[in-house]
Amino acid sequence: IRAEARAKWNDDLSRILVEGGTKTERTIFYTALYHVLIHPNILQDVNGEYPMMGSLKTGKTQHDRYTVYSLWDTYRNVHPLLSLLYPRKQLAMVQTMLDMYKEGGWLPKWELYSQETMTMEGDPSIIVLNDTWQRGIRDFDAQLAYEAMRKGADTPGKSNLLRPDNDDYLSRGYVPLREKFDNSVSHALEYYIADWNLGQFARSLGKTKEAQLYERRAQGYRHYYDKETGLLRPILPDGKFLTPFNPTLGRDFEPNPGFHEGNSWNYSFFVPHDIKGLCKLMGGEQKFVSKLQGIFDQGNYDPANEPDIAYPYLFTYFPKEAWRTQRLTKELLEKYYHNSPSGIPGNDDTGTMSAWAIYSMLGFYPDCPGSPSYALTTPVFDKVTIHLDSKYYKQPKLVISKG
């Protein structure tokens, strides 16, 4: 059994072969890949039985049934990485998510052992389903997925397990701050990226009018833009901005009105589906780049908090500024990732921090979940060979050489 387990791990880890770099860098890289493969993990017993979603009933599956869906974290980079390296695993995870919908009536938000924990915010399953689809893994029930996605997006708030403040969101286009620490801006930003993904999925199914509806919703982030500070700012029920407003409040997980586990700086660039639109809103490329660089210079970048972990890659939207991405990814890898017990910045969040390191060491990153494109940086290794699954890719491998 031990030999078989070792062989299986070697097979999975050798999906990527790296050449060059130091021994420590290679250790960090493969440790990170190991971390990514820990969760979600298989739930069913040897006979295929598993606990059904949200009940005491037992089901039986013909495919692998997965559990531990920390989706607010993992939609950003773990699931895109699984789609690239292990598409059959990712397909089984998507099929599990749809089975959860059939069993419990909702897509998962943060599922643990077939129970919904309701941890964090947003509607992250939409993003995972669309991202998987856009990356070419399409052998799942798209109509069922679309039905499930729309339920979360369109159901009124009182009856909505995933979007409890959907009444405000649908009527106003944003979520106002109704209680001191209700994370209203964080909620809405997650809904915007989810609705943009739903729009992309609808468009791929030929549902143009519905796609336009969700894409319009995804532009609602503009409500929060405050010209005075040039940042996103909570809005009160009367439509006015929160006053007083301290954009640095919330650093190091300090409680903060409107934002979850972060401050306005951590969240103000979290519009991955419309970076060019956000740039225009902020006054153009020069002001956008200056403010974005200020996040790093002033100590407001948090490598352990998901909303801002793609920020180093946003400079690549402007070709003359791409050098900033190359410099930052090198600095951040060296500062926060080590071959030691404290070698990850904070909690790994079921592989999310590790996936950031993997991508950054390979030289590319999925800065916009739901889009099959990547932002580029300088790879750590001289040569990388990624072995691809012939069922989903025309070429047997992807080779990256450091020039």
Coordinates of N, CA and C in Angstrom, one line a residue, residues 196-366:
W196 N -20.6 38.4 -13.6 CA -19.8 38.5 -14.9 C -19.6 37.1 -15.4
N197 N -19.2 36.2 -14.5 CA -19.0 34.8 -14.9 C -20.3 34.1 -15.4
L198 N -21.4 34.4 -14.7 CA -22.7 33.9 -15.2 C -23.0 34.4 -16.6
G199 N -22.7 35.7 -16.8 CA -22.9 36.3 -18.1 C -22.0 35.6 -19.2
Q200 N -20.8 35.3 -18.9 CA -20.0 34.6 -19.8 C -20.5 33.2 -20.1
F201 N -21.0 32.5 -19.1 CA -21.5 31.2 -19.3 C -22.8 31.2 -20.1
A202 N -23.7 32.2 -19.8 CA -24.9 32.4 -20.6 C -24.6 32.7 -22.1
R203 N -23.6 33.5 -22.3 CA -23.2 33.8 -23.7 C -22.7 32.6 -24.4
S204 N -22.0 31.8 -23.8 CA -21.4 30.5 -24.4 C -22.6 29.6 -24.8
L205 N -23.7 29.7 -24.0 CA -24.9 28.8 -24.3 C -25.8 29.5 -25.3
G206 N -25.4 30.7 -25.9 CA -26.3 31.3 -26.8 C -27.4 32.2 -26.2
K207 N -27.3 32.4 -25.0 CA -28.4 33.2 -24.3 C -27.9 34.6 -24.1
T208 N -28.0 35.4 -25.2 CA -27.3 36.7 -25.3 C -28.0 37.7 -24.4
K209 N -29.4 37.8 -24.4 CA -30.1 38.8 -23.6 C -29.8 38.5 -22.1
E210 N -29.8 37.3 -21.7 CA -29.5 37.0 -20.3 C -28.1 37.3 -19.9
A211 N -27.2 37.1 -20.9 CA -25.8 37.4 -20.7 C -25.6 38.9 -20.5
Q212 N -26.3 39.7 -21.2 CA -26.2 41.1 -21.1 C -26.7 41.6 -19.8
L213 N -27.8 41.0 -19.3 CA -28.3 41.3 -17.9 C -27.3 41.1 -16.9
Y214 N -26.6 40.0 -16.8 CA -25.6 39.7 -15.8 C -24.4 40.5 -16.0
E215 N -24.0 40.8 -17.2 CA -22.8 41.6 -17.4 C -23.1 43.1 -17.0
R216 N -24.3 43.5 -17.1 CA -24.6 44.9 -16.6 C -24.6 44.9 -15.1
R217 N -25.1 43.9 -14.5 CA -25.0 43.8 -13.0 C -23.5 43.9 -12.6
A218 N -22.6 43.3 -13.3 CA -21.2 43.2 -12.9 C -20.5 44.5 -12.9
Q219 N -21.2 45.5 -13.5 CA -20.6 46.9 -13.6 C -21.0 47.7 -12.3
G220 N -21.7 47.1 -11.4 CA -22.2 47.9 -10.3 C -21.1 48.3 -9.3
Y221 N -19.9 47.8 -9.5 CA -18.8 48.2 -8.6 C -18.6 49.7 -8.6
R222 N -19.0 50.3 -9.7 CA -18.8 51.8 -9.9 C -19.5 52.6 -8.9
H223 N -20.6 52.0 -8.3 CA -21.4 52.8 -7.3 C -20.4 53.1 -6.1
Y224 N -19.5 52.2 -5.8 CA -18.7 52.3 -4.6 C -17.5 53.2 -4.8
Y225 N -17.2 53.7 -6.0 CA -16.0 54.4 -6.3 C -16.2 55.9 -5.7
D226 N -15.3 56.2 -4.9 CA -15.3 57.5 -4.2 C -14.2 58.4 -4.8
K227 N -14.6 59.5 -5.5 CA -13.6 60.3 -6.2 C -12.7 61.0 -5.2
E228 N -13.1 61.3 -4.0 CA -12.3 62.0 -3.0 C -11.1 61.2 -2.7
T229 N -11.2 59.9 -2.5 CA -10.1 59.0 -2.1 C -9.5 58.2 -3.2
G230 N -10.3 58.1 -4.3 CA -9.9 57.2 -5.4 C -10.0 55.8 -5.1
L231 N -10.8 55.4 -4.1 CA -10.9 54.0 -3.6 C -12.4 53.6 -3.5
L232 N -12.7 52.4 -3.3 CA -14.0 51.9 -3.0 C -14.4 52.2 -1.6
R233 N -15.6 52.7 -1.4 CA -16.0 53.2 -0.1 C -17.5 52.7 0.3
P234 N -17.7 52.2 1.5 CA -19.1 51.7 1.8 C -20.1 52.8 1.6
I235 N -21.3 52.4 1.2 CA -22.5 53.3 1.0 C -23.5 53.0 2.1
L236 N -24.1 54.0 2.6 CA -25.1 53.9 3.6 C -26.5 53.6 3.0
P237 N -27.5 53.2 3.7 CA -28.8 53.0 3.1 C -29.4 54.2 2.5
D238 N -29.0 55.4 2.9 CA -29.6 56.6 2.3 C -28.8 57.0 1.0
G239 N -27.9 56.2 0.6 CA -27.2 56.4 -0.7 C -25.9 57.2 -0.5
K240 N -25.6 57.7 0.7 CA -24.4 58.5 0.9 C -23.3 57.6 1.3
F241 N -22.0 58.1 1.1 CA -20.9 57.4 1.5 C -20.7 57.4 3.0
L242 N -20.2 56.3 3.5 CA -19.9 56.2 5.0 C -18.9 57.3 5.4
T243 N -19.2 58.0 6.5 CA -18.4 59.1 7.0 C -18.3 59.0 8.5
P244 N -17.1 59.1 9.1 CA -15.8 59.2 8.5 C -15.4 57.9 7.9
F245 N -14.4 58.0 7.0 CA -13.9 56.8 6.3 C -12.4 56.8 6.4
N246 N -11.8 55.7 6.9 CA -10.4 55.5 7.0 C -10.0 54.3 6.1
P247 N -9.5 54.5 4.9 CA -9.2 53.4 4.0 C -8.2 52.4 4.5
T248 N -7.4 52.7 5.5 CA -6.4 51.8 6.0 C -6.9 50.9 7.2
L249 N -8.1 51.3 7.7 CA -8.7 50.5 8.8 C -9.1 49.1 8.3
G250 N -8.7 48.1 9.0 CA -9.0 46.7 8.6 C -7.7 46.0 8.3
R251 N -6.6 46.6 8.4 CA -5.3 45.9 8.2 C -5.1 44.9 9.3
D252 N -4.6 43.7 8.9 CA -4.3 42.6 9.9 C -5.6 42.1 10.5
F253 N -6.7 42.0 9.7 CA -7.9 41.4 10.1 C -8.6 42.2 11.2
E254 N -8.3 43.5 11.4 CA -9.0 44.4 12.3 C -10.5 44.6 11.8
P255 N -11.5 44.5 12.6 CA -12.9 44.7 12.2 C -13.0 46.0 11.5
N256 N -13.8 46.0 10.4 CA -13.8 47.2 9.5 C -15.1 47.3 8.8
P257 N -15.9 48.4 8.9 CA -17.2 48.5 8.3 C -17.1 48.4 6.8
G258 N -17.8 47.4 6.2 CA -17.9 47.2 4.8 C -17.0 46.2 4.2
F259 N -15.9 45.9 4.9 CA -14.9 45.0 4.3 C -14.6 43.8 5.2
H260 N -14.4 42.7 4.6 CA -14.2 41.4 5.3 C -12.7 41.1 5.4
E261 N -12.2 41.0 6.6 CA -10.8 40.7 6.8 C -9.8 41.5 5.9
G262 N -10.0 42.8 5.8 CA -9.2 43.6 5.0 C -9.6 45.1 5.0
N263 N -8.9 45.9 4.3 CA -9.3 47.3 4.3 C -9.6 47.7 2.8
S264 N -9.9 49.0 2.6 CA -10.4 49.4 1.3 C -9.2 49.2 0.3
W265 N -8.0 49.4 0.7 CA -6.9 49.2 -0.2 C -6.8 47.7 -0.7
N266 N -7.1 46.8 0.2 CA -7.1 45.4 -0.2 C -8.2 45.1 -1.2
Y267 N -9.2 45.8 -1.2 CA -10.4 45.5 -2.1 C -10.6 46.4 -3.3
S268 N -10.0 47.6 -3.3 CA -10.4 48.6 -4.3 C -10.0 48.2 -5.7
F269 N -9.1 47.3 -5.9 CA -8.7 46.8 -7.3 C -9.3 45.5 -7.6
F270 N -10.2 45.0 -6.7 CA -10.7 43.6 -6.9 C -11.9 43.7 -7.8
V271 N -11.6 44.1 -9.1 CA -12.6 44.0 -10.2 C -12.0 43.3 -11.3
P272 N -11.6 42.1 -11.2 CA -10.8 41.4 -12.2 C -11.4 41.3 -13.6
H273 N -12.7 41.4 -13.6 CA -13.4 41.3 -14.9 C -13.5 42.6 -15.7
D274 N -13.0 43.7 -15.1 CA -13.1 45.0 -15.8 C -12.0 45.9 -15.3
I275 N -10.7 45.5 -15.4 CA -9.6 46.3 -15.0 C -9.5 47.5 -15.8
K276 N -9.7 47.4 -17.1 CA -9.6 48.6 -18.0 C -10.7 49.6 -17.6
G277 N -11.9 49.2 -17.3 CA -12.9 50.1 -16.8 C -12.6 50.7 -15.5
L278 N -12.0 50.0 -14.6 CA -11.6 50.5 -13.3 C -10.5 51.6 -13.5
C279 N -9.6 51.3 -14.4 CA -8.5 52.2 -14.7 C -9.1 53.5 -15.2
K280 N -10.0 53.5 -16.1 CA -10.6 54.7 -16.6 C -11.3 55.5 -15.5
L281 N -12.0 54.7 -14.6 CA -12.7 55.3 -13.5 C -11.7 56.1 -12.5
M282 N -10.5 55.5 -12.4 CA -9.5 56.1 -11.5 C -8.7 57.2 -12.1
G283 N -9.0 57.5 -13.4 CA -8.4 58.7 -14.0 C -7.3 58.3 -15.0
G284 N -7.2 57.1 -15.4 CA -6.3 56.7 -16.5 C -5.1 55.9 -16.0
E285 N -4.3 55.5 -16.9 CA -3.2 54.6 -16.6 C -2.2 55.1 -15.6
Q286 N -1.8 56.3 -15.7 CA -0.8 56.8 -14.8 C -1.3 56.8 -13.4
K287 N -2.5 57.3 -13.1 CA -3.1 57.3 -11.8 C -3.3 55.9 -11.3
F288 N -3.8 55.1 -12.1 CA -4.1 53.7 -11.8 C -2.8 53.0 -11.3
V289 N -1.8 53.1 -12.1 CA -0.5 52.4 -11.8 C 0.1 53.0 -10.5
S290 N 0.0 54.3 -10.4 CA 0.6 54.9 -9.2 C -0.1 54.5 -7.9
K291 N -1.4 54.4 -8.0 CA -2.2 54.0 -6.8 C -2.0 52.5 -6.5
L292 N -1.9 51.7 -7.6 CA -1.7 50.3 -7.4 C -0.3 50.0 -6.8
Q293 N 0.7 50.7 -7.3 CA 2.0 50.6 -6.7 C 2.1 51.0 -5.2
G294 N 1.2 52.0 -4.9 CA 1.2 52.5 -3.5 C 0.7 51.4 -2.6
I295 N -0.1 50.5 -3.0 CA -0.5 49.4 -2.1 C 0.7 48.6 -1.6
F296 N 1.7 48.4 -2.5 CA 2.9 47.6 -2.1 C 3.8 48.5 -1.3
D297 N 4.0 49.8 -1.7 CA 4.9 50.7 -1.1 C 4.5 51.1 0.3
Q298 N 3.2 51.1 0.6 CA 2.7 51.6 1.9 C 2.3 50.4 2.8
G299 N 2.6 49.2 2.4 CA 2.4 48.0 3.3 C 0.9 47.6 3.3
N300 N 0.1 47.9 2.3 CA -1.3 47.5 2.3 C -1.6 46.3 1.5
Y301 N -0.5 45.7 0.9 CA -0.7 44.4 0.3 C -0.7 43.3 1.3
D302 N -1.7 42.4 1.2 CA -1.7 41.2 2.2 C -1.6 39.9 1.4
P303 N -0.5 39.3 1.4 CA -0.3 38.0 0.6 C -1.1 36.9 1.1
A304 N -1.8 37.0 2.3 CA -2.5 35.9 2.9 C -4.0 36.2 2.8
N305 N -4.4 37.3 2.1 CA -5.9 37.6 1.9 C -6.3 37.6 0.5
E306 N -7.2 36.7 0.1 CA -7.4 36.4 -1.3 C -7.8 37.6 -2.2
P307 N -8.6 38.6 -1.8 CA -9.0 39.6 -2.7 C -7.9 40.3 -3.4
D308 N -6.7 40.4 -2.8 CA -5.6 41.2 -3.4 C -4.4 40.4 -3.9
I309 N -4.6 39.1 -3.9 CA -3.4 38.3 -4.3 C -3.0 38.3 -5.8
A310 N -4.0 38.8 -6.6 CA -3.7 38.9 -8.0 C -3.1 40.3 -8.4
Y311 N -3.1 41.2 -7.4 CA -2.7 42.6 -7.6 C -1.3 42.7 -8.3
P312 N -0.3 41.9 -7.9 CA 1.0 42.1 -8.6 C 0.9 41.9 -10.1
Y313 N -0.1 41.2 -10.5 CA -0.2 40.9 -12.0 C -1.0 41.9 -12.8
L314 N -1.6 42.9 -12.1 CA -2.5 43.9 -12.8 C -1.6 44.9 -13.6
F315 N -0.4 45.0 -13.3 CA 0.5 45.9 -14.0 C 0.6 45.4 -15.5
T316 N 0.4 44.1 -15.7 CA 0.6 43.6 -17.1 C -0.4 44.1 -18.0
Y317 N -1.5 44.7 -17.6 CA -2.5 45.3 -18.5 C -1.9 46.5 -19.2
F318 N -0.8 46.9 -18.8 CA -0.1 48.1 -19.4 C 1.3 47.7 -19.7
P319 N 1.6 47.4 -21.0 CA 2.9 46.7 -21.4 C 4.1 47.4 -20.8
K320 N 4.1 48.7 -20.8 CA 5.3 49.4 -20.3 C 5.5 49.3 -18.8
E321 N 4.5 48.8 -18.1 CA 4.6 48.6 -16.6 C 4.7 47.2 -16.2
A322 N 4.8 46.3 -17.2 CA 4.9 44.8 -16.8 C 6.1 44.5 -16.0
W323 N 7.2 45.3 -16.1 CA 8.4 45.1 -15.3 C 8.1 45.1 -13.8
R324 N 7.0 45.8 -13.4 CA 6.6 45.9 -12.0 C 6.2 44.5 -11.5
T325 N 5.4 43.8 -12.3 CA 4.9 42.5 -12.0 C 6.1 41.5 -11.9
Q326 N 7.1 41.6 -12.8 CA 8.2 40.7 -12.7 C 9.0 41.0 -11.4
R327 N 9.2 42.2 -11.1 CA 10.0 42.5 -9.9 C 9.2 42.1 -8.6
L328 N 7.9 42.4 -8.6 CA 7.1 42.1 -7.4 C 7.0 40.6 -7.1
T329 N 6.7 39.8 -8.2 CA 6.5 38.4 -7.9 C 7.8 37.8 -7.4
K330 N 8.9 38.2 -7.9 CA 10.2 37.7 -7.4 C 10.4 38.1 -5.9
E331 N 10.1 39.3 -5.6 CA 10.3 39.8 -4.2 C 9.3 39.1 -3.3
L332 N 8.1 38.9 -3.7 CA 7.1 38.3 -2.8 C 7.4 36.8 -2.6
L333 N 7.8 36.1 -3.6 CA 8.2 34.7 -3.5 C 9.3 34.6 -2.5
E334 N 10.3 35.4 -2.6 CA 11.5 35.4 -1.7 C 11.1 35.7 -0.3
K335 N 10.2 36.6 -0.1 CA 9.8 37.1 1.2 C 8.9 36.2 2.0
Y336 N 8.0 35.6 1.3 CA 6.9 34.9 2.0 C 6.9 33.4 1.8
Y337 N 7.7 32.8 0.9 CA 7.7 31.4 0.7 C 9.0 30.8 1.0
H338 N 9.1 29.9 2.0 CA 10.3 29.3 2.4 C 10.2 27.8 2.6
N339 N 11.3 27.1 2.7 CA 11.3 25.7 3.0 C 11.4 25.5 4.5
S340 N 10.3 25.8 5.2 CA 10.3 25.8 6.6 C 8.9 25.7 7.1
P341 N 8.6 25.3 8.4 CA 7.2 25.2 8.9 C 6.4 26.5 8.7
S342 N 7.1 27.7 8.6 CA 6.4 28.9 8.4 C 6.6 29.4 7.0
G343 N 6.7 28.5 6.1 CA 7.0 28.9 4.7 C 5.9 29.3 3.8
I344 N 4.7 29.5 4.4 CA 3.6 30.0 3.6 C 3.0 31.3 4.3
P345 N 2.6 32.3 3.6 CA 2.0 33.5 4.3 C 0.7 33.2 4.9
G346 N 0.6 32.9 6.1 CA -0.7 32.6 6.8 C -1.2 31.2 6.5
N347 N -2.5 31.1 6.6 CA -3.2 29.9 6.3 C -3.2 29.6 4.9
D348 N -2.9 28.3 4.5 CA -2.9 28.0 3.1 C -4.2 28.0 2.4
D349 N -5.3 28.1 3.2 CA -6.6 28.2 2.6 C -6.9 27.1 1.5
T350 N -6.7 25.9 2.0 CA -6.9 24.7 1.1 C -6.2 24.8 -0.2
G351 N -4.9 25.3 -0.2 CA -4.1 25.3 -1.4 C -4.0 26.6 -2.1
T352 N -4.7 27.6 -1.7 CA -4.8 28.9 -2.5 C -3.4 29.6 -2.4
M353 N -2.8 29.7 -1.3 CA -1.5 30.4 -1.2 C -0.4 29.6 -1.9
S354 N -0.6 28.3 -1.9 CA 0.4 27.4 -2.6 C 0.2 27.5 -4.1
A355 N -1.1 27.6 -4.5 CA -1.3 27.8 -6.0 C -0.7 29.1 -6.5
W356 N -0.8 30.2 -5.7 CA -0.2 31.4 -6.1 C 1.3 31.2 -6.3
A357 N 2.0 30.5 -5.4 CA 3.4 30.3 -5.6 C 3.7 29.4 -6.8
I358 N 2.9 28.4 -7.0 CA 3.1 27.5 -8.2 C 3.0 28.3 -9.5
Y359 N 2.0 29.1 -9.6 CA 1.8 29.9 -10.8 C 2.9 30.9 -11.0
S360 N 3.3 31.6 -9.9 CA 4.3 32.6 -10.0 C 5.7 32.1 -10.3
M361 N 5.9 30.9 -9.8 CA 7.2 30.2 -10.1 C 7.2 29.7 -11.6
L362 N 6.1 29.4 -12.1 CA 6.0 28.9 -13.5 C 6.0 30.1 -14.5
G363 N 5.6 31.3 -14.0 CA 5.7 32.5 -14.9 C 4.4 32.9 -15.5
F364 N 3.2 32.5 -15.0 CA 1.9 33.0 -15.4 C 0.9 32.8 -14.4
Y365 N -0.2 33.6 -14.5 CA -1.2 33.6 -13.4 C -2.6 33.9 -14.0
P366 N -3.6 33.2 -13.5 CA -5.0 33.5 -13.9 C -5.6 34.7 -13.2

